[in-house]
Short mmCIF file of C-alpha atoms and ligand atoms in Angstrom, two decimals:
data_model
loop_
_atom_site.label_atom_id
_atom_site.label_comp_id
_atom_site.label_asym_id
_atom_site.label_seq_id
_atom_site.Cartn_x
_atom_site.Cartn_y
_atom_site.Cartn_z
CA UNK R 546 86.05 99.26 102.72
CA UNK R 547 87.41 102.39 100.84
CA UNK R 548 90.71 103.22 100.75
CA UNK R 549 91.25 107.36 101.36
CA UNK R 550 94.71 106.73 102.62
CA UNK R 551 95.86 108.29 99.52
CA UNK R 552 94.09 112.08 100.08
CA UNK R 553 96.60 114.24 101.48
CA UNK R 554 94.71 115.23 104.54
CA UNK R 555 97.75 117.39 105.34
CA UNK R 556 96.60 119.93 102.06
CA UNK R 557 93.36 120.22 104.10
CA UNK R 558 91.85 122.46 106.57
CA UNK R 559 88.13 123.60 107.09
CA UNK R 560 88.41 126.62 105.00
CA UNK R 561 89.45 124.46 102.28
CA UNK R 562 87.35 125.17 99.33
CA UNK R 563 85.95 121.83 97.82
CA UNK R 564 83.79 121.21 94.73
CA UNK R 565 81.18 118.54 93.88
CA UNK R 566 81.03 118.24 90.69
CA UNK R 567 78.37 116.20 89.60
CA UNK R 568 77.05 113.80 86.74
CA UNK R 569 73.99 111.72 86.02
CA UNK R 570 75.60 108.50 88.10
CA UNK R 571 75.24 110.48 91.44
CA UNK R 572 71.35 110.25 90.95
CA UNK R 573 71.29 106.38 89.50
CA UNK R 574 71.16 105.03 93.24
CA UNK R 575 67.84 106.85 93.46
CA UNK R 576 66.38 105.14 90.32
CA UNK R 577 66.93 107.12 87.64
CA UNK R 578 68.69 106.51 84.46
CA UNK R 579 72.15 107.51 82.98
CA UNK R 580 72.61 108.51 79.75
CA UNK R 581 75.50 106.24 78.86
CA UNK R 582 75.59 103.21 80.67
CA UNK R 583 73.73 100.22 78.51
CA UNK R 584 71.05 100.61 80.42
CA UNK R 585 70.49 104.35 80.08
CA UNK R 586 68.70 107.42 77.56
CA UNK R 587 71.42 107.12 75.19
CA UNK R 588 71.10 103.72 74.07
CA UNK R 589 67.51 104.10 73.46
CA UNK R 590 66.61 107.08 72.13
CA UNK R 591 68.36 109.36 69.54
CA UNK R 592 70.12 112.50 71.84
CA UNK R 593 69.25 114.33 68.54
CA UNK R 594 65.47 113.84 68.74
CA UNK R 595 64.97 114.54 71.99
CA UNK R 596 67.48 117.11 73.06
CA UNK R 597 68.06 119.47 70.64
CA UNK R 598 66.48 122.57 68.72
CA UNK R 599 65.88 120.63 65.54
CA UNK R 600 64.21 117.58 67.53
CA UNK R 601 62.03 119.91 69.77
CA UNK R 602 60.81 122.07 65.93
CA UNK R 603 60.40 118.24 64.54
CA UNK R 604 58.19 116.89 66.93
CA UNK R 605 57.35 118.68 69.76
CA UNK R 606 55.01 116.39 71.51
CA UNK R 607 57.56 113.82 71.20
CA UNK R 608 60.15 115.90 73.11
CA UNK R 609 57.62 117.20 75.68
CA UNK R 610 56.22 113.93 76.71
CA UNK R 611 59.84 112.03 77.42
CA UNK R 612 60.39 115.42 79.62
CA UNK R 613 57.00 115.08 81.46
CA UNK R 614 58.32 111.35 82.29
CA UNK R 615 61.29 112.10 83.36
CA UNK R 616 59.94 115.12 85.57
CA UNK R 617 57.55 112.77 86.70
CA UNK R 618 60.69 110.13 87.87
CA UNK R 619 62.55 112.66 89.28
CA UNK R 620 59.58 114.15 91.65
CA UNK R 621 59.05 110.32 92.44
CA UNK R 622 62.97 109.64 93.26
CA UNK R 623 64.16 110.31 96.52
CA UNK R 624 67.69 112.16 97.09
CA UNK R 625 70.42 108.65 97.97
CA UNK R 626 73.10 108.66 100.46
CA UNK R 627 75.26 110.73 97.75
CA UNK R 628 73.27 113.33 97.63
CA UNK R 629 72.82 113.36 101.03
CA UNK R 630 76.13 113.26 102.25
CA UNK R 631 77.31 116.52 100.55
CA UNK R 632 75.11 118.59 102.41
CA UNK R 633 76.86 117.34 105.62
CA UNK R 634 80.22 117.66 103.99
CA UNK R 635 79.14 121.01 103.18
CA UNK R 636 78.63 121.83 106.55
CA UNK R 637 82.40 120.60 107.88
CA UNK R 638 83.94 122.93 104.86
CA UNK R 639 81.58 125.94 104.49
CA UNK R 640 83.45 127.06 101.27
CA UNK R 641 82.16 124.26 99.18
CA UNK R 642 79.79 124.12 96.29
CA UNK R 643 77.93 121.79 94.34
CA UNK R 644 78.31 121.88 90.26
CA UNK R 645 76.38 119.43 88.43
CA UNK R 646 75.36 118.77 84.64
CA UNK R 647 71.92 117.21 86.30
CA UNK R 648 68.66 118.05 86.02
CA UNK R 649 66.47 116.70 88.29
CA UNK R 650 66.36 119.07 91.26
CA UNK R 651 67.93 115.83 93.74
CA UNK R 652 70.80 118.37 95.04
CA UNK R 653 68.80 120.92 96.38
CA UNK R 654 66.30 118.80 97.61
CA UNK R 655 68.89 116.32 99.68
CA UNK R 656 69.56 120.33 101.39
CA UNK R 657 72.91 120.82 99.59
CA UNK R 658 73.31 124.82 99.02
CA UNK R 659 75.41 126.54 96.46
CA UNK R 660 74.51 124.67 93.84
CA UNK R 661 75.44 125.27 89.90
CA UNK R 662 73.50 124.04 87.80
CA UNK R 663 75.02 123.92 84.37
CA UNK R 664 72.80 122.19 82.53
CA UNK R 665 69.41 123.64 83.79
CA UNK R 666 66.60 122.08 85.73
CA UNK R 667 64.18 120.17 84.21
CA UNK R 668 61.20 121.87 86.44
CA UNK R 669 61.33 124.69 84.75
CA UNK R 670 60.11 125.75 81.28
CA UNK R 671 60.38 128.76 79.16
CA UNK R 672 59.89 129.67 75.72
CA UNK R 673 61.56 128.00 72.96
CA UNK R 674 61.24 131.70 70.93
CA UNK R 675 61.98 134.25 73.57
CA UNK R 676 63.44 132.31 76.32
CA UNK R 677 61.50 133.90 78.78
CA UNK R 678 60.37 131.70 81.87
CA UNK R 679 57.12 130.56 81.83
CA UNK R 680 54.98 128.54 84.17
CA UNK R 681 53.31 125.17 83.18
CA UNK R 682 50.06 124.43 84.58
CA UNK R 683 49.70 121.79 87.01
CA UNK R 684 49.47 118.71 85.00
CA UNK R 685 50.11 120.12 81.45
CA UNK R 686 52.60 119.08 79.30
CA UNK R 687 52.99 122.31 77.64
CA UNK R 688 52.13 125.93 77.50
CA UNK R 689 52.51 128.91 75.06
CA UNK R 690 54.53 132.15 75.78
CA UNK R 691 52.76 135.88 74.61
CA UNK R 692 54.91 136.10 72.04
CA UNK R 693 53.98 132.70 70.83
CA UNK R 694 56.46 130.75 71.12
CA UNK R 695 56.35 126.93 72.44
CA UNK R 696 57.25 126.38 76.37
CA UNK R 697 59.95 123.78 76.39
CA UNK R 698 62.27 122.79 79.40
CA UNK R 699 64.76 124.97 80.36
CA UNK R 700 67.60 122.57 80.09
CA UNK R 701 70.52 122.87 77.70
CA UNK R 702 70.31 120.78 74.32
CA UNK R 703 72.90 119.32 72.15
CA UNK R 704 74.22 122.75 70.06
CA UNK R 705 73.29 125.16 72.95
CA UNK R 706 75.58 127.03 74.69
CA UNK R 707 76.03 127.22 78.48
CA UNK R 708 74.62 129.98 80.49
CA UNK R 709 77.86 132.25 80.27
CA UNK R 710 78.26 133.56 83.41
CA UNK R 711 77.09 130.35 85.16
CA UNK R 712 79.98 128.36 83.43
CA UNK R 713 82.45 130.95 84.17
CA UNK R 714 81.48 131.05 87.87
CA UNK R 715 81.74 126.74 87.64
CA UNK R 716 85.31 127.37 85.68
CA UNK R 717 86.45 130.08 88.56
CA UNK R 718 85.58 127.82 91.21
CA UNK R 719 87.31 124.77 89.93
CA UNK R 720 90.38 126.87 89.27
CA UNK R 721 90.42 127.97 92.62
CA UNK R 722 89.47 125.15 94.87
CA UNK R 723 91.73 122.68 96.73
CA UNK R 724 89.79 119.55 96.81
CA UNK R 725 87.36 118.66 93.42
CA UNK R 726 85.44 115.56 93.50
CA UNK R 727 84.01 114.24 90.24
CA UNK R 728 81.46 112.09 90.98
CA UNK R 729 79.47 110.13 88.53
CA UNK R 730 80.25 111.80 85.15
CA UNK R 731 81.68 109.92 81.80
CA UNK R 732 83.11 113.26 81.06
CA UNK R 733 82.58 113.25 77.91
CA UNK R 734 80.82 115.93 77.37
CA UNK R 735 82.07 120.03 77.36
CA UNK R 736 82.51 122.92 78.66
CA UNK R 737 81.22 120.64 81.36
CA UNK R 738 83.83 117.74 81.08
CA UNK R 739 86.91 120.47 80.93
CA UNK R 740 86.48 121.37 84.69
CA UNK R 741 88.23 118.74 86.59
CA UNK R 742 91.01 118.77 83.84
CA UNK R 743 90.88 122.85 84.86
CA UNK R 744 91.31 121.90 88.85
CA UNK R 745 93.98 119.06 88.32
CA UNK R 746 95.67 121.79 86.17
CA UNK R 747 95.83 124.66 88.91
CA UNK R 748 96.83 121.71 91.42
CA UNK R 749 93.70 120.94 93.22
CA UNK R 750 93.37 117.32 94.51
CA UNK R 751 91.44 115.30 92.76
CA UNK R 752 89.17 112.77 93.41
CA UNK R 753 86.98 110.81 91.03
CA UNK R 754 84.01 108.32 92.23
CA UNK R 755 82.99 106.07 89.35
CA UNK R 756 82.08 102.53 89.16
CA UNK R 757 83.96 102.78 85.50
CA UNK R 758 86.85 104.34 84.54
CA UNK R 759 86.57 107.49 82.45
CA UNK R 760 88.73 109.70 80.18
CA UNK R 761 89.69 111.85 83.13
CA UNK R 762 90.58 108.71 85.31
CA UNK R 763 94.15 108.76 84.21
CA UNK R 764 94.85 112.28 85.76
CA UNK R 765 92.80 111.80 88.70
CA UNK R 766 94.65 111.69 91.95
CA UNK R 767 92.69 108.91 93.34
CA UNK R 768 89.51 106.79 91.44
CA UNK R 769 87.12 105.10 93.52
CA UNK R 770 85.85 102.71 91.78
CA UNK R 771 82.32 101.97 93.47
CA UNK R 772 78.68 103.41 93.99
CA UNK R 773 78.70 107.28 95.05
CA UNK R 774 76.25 106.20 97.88
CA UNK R 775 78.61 103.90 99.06
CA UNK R 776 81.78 106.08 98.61
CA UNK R 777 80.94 109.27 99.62
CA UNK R 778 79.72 108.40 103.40
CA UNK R 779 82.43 106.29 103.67
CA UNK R 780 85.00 109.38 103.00
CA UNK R 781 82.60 111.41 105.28
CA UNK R 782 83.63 109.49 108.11
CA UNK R 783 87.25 110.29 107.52
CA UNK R 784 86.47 113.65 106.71
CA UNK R 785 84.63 114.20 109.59
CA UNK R 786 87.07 112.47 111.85
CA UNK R 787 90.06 114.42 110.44
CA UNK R 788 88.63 117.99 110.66
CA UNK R 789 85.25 118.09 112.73
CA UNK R 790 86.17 120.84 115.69
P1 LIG I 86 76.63 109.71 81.67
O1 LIG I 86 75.47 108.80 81.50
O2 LIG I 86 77.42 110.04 80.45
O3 LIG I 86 77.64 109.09 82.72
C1 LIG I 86 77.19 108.60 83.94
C2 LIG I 86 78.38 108.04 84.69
O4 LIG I 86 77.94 107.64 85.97
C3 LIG I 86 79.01 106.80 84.04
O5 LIG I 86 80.40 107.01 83.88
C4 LIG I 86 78.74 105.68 85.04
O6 LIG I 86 79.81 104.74 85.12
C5 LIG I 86 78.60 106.44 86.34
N1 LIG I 86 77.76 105.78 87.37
C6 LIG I 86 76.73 104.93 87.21
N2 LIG I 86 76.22 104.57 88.40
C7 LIG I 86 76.95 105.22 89.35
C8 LIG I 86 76.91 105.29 90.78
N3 LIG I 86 76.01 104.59 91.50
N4 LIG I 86 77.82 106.07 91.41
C9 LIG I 86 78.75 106.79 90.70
N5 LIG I 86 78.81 106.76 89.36
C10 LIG I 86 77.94 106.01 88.69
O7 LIG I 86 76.09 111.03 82.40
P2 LIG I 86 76.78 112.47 82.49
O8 LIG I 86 78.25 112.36 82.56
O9 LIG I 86 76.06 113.20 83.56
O10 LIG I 86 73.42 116.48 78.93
O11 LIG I 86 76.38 113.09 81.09
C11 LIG I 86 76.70 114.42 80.83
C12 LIG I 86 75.61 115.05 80.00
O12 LIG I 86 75.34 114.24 78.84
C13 LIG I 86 74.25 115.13 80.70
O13 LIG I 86 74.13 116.27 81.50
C14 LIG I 86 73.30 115.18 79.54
C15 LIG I 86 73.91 114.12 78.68
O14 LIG I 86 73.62 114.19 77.32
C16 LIG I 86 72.37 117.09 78.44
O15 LIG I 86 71.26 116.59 78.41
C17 LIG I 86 72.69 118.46 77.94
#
């Protein structure tokens, strides 16, 4: 049973502006990996190798292929109960939006709208040279711009920056917003990581669902310690007993 006695429903109101912001642990109930948990990317392959500029100009096929698999996993996973559950949250509080550091396309296709997504999407590619977006062939692995360049997944690597205007929109919203739930992050990794420390700063609530506690746990207002599919129904309910018309 999950304790929510501890959100001041009394902040709230359905034009309350809420954010999801969103980490690798939201998609785990759907089967695929984390990057930090002993089970997940990290602790068996080199970030470096796989993730990065220098990695991608060592060996490309290398890179490419662990993308195709994970593309392939992710068009295989089905959206979980997490996922799931923000799109109905989203339609009690109409001014909320989704900001995650995944890849794998699960938000948008559990139906959750307004979604920022920081890190890319691994189901697109464009050119490693030019950075124009490209189209991969059905079934290839990889493709060549016009300028000649190498397609590679349009997700961010180690050393890259953010899309600008994409992170300032994330760092605007988490400024402004009453309620911010981080849900299965480690945090650990920025300009990602630094937006619930920007909410709790301008006095949102916040909420953090994670099975393990984090750097951020100490500030959080409230850390559920349990599965984000089990969690986040469970503070549905409330929710949706609390403000549904
Ligand atoms: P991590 O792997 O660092 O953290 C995943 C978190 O999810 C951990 O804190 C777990 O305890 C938690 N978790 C596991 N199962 C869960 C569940 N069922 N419900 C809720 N939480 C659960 O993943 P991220 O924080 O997303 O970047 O990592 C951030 C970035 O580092 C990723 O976007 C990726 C990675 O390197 C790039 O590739 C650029």
């Amino acid at each position: 049973m999950i304790q929510v006695s501890r959100i001041p429903f009394e902040r709230l109101n359905p034009d309350s502006q809420i954010v999801f912001f969103t980490g690798a642990g939201i998609s785990a109930e759907s089967g695929l990996a984390t990057f930090r948990d002993p089970d997940g990317h990290w602790a068996k392959h080199d970030p470096m190798q796989l993730a990065s500029r220098a990695g991608f100009q060592q060996d490309q096929e290398l890179v490419l292929s662990w993308y195709a698999q994970r593309r392939k996993n992710a068009l295989r996973a089905d959206p979980n109960d997490a996922h799931r559950t923000i799109t109905r949250f989203q339609k009690l509080f109409p001014h909320s939006v989704v900001i995650t550091q995944n890849v794998d396309g699960l938000h948008a296709r559990a139906g959750n709208q307004r979604i920022l997504e920081l890190h890319g999407n691994l189901h697109r590619t464009k050119c490693f040279l030019c950075h124009r977006p490209l189209a991969l062939p059905d079934g290839a692995q990889s493709v060549i711009c016009s300028c000649g360049g190498a397609g590679r997944p349009d997700v961010v690597w180690f050393g890259e920056t953010l899309d600008p205007s994409l992170l300032s929109e994330a760092m605007e919203y988490s400024r402004n917003c009453d309620l911010f739930f981080s849900i299965g992050t480690s945090n650990q990794i920025f300009p990602a990581g630094e937006l619930p420390y920007l909410a709790r700063k301008a006095g949102a609530i916040v909420i953090e669902i994670n099975p393990q506690a984090t750097p951020f746990s100490p500030l959080a207002d409230q850390s559920l310690r349990e599965p984000a599919g089990v969690v986040l129904p469970a503070l549905y309910k409330e929710f949706h007993e609390a403000f549904a018309a």
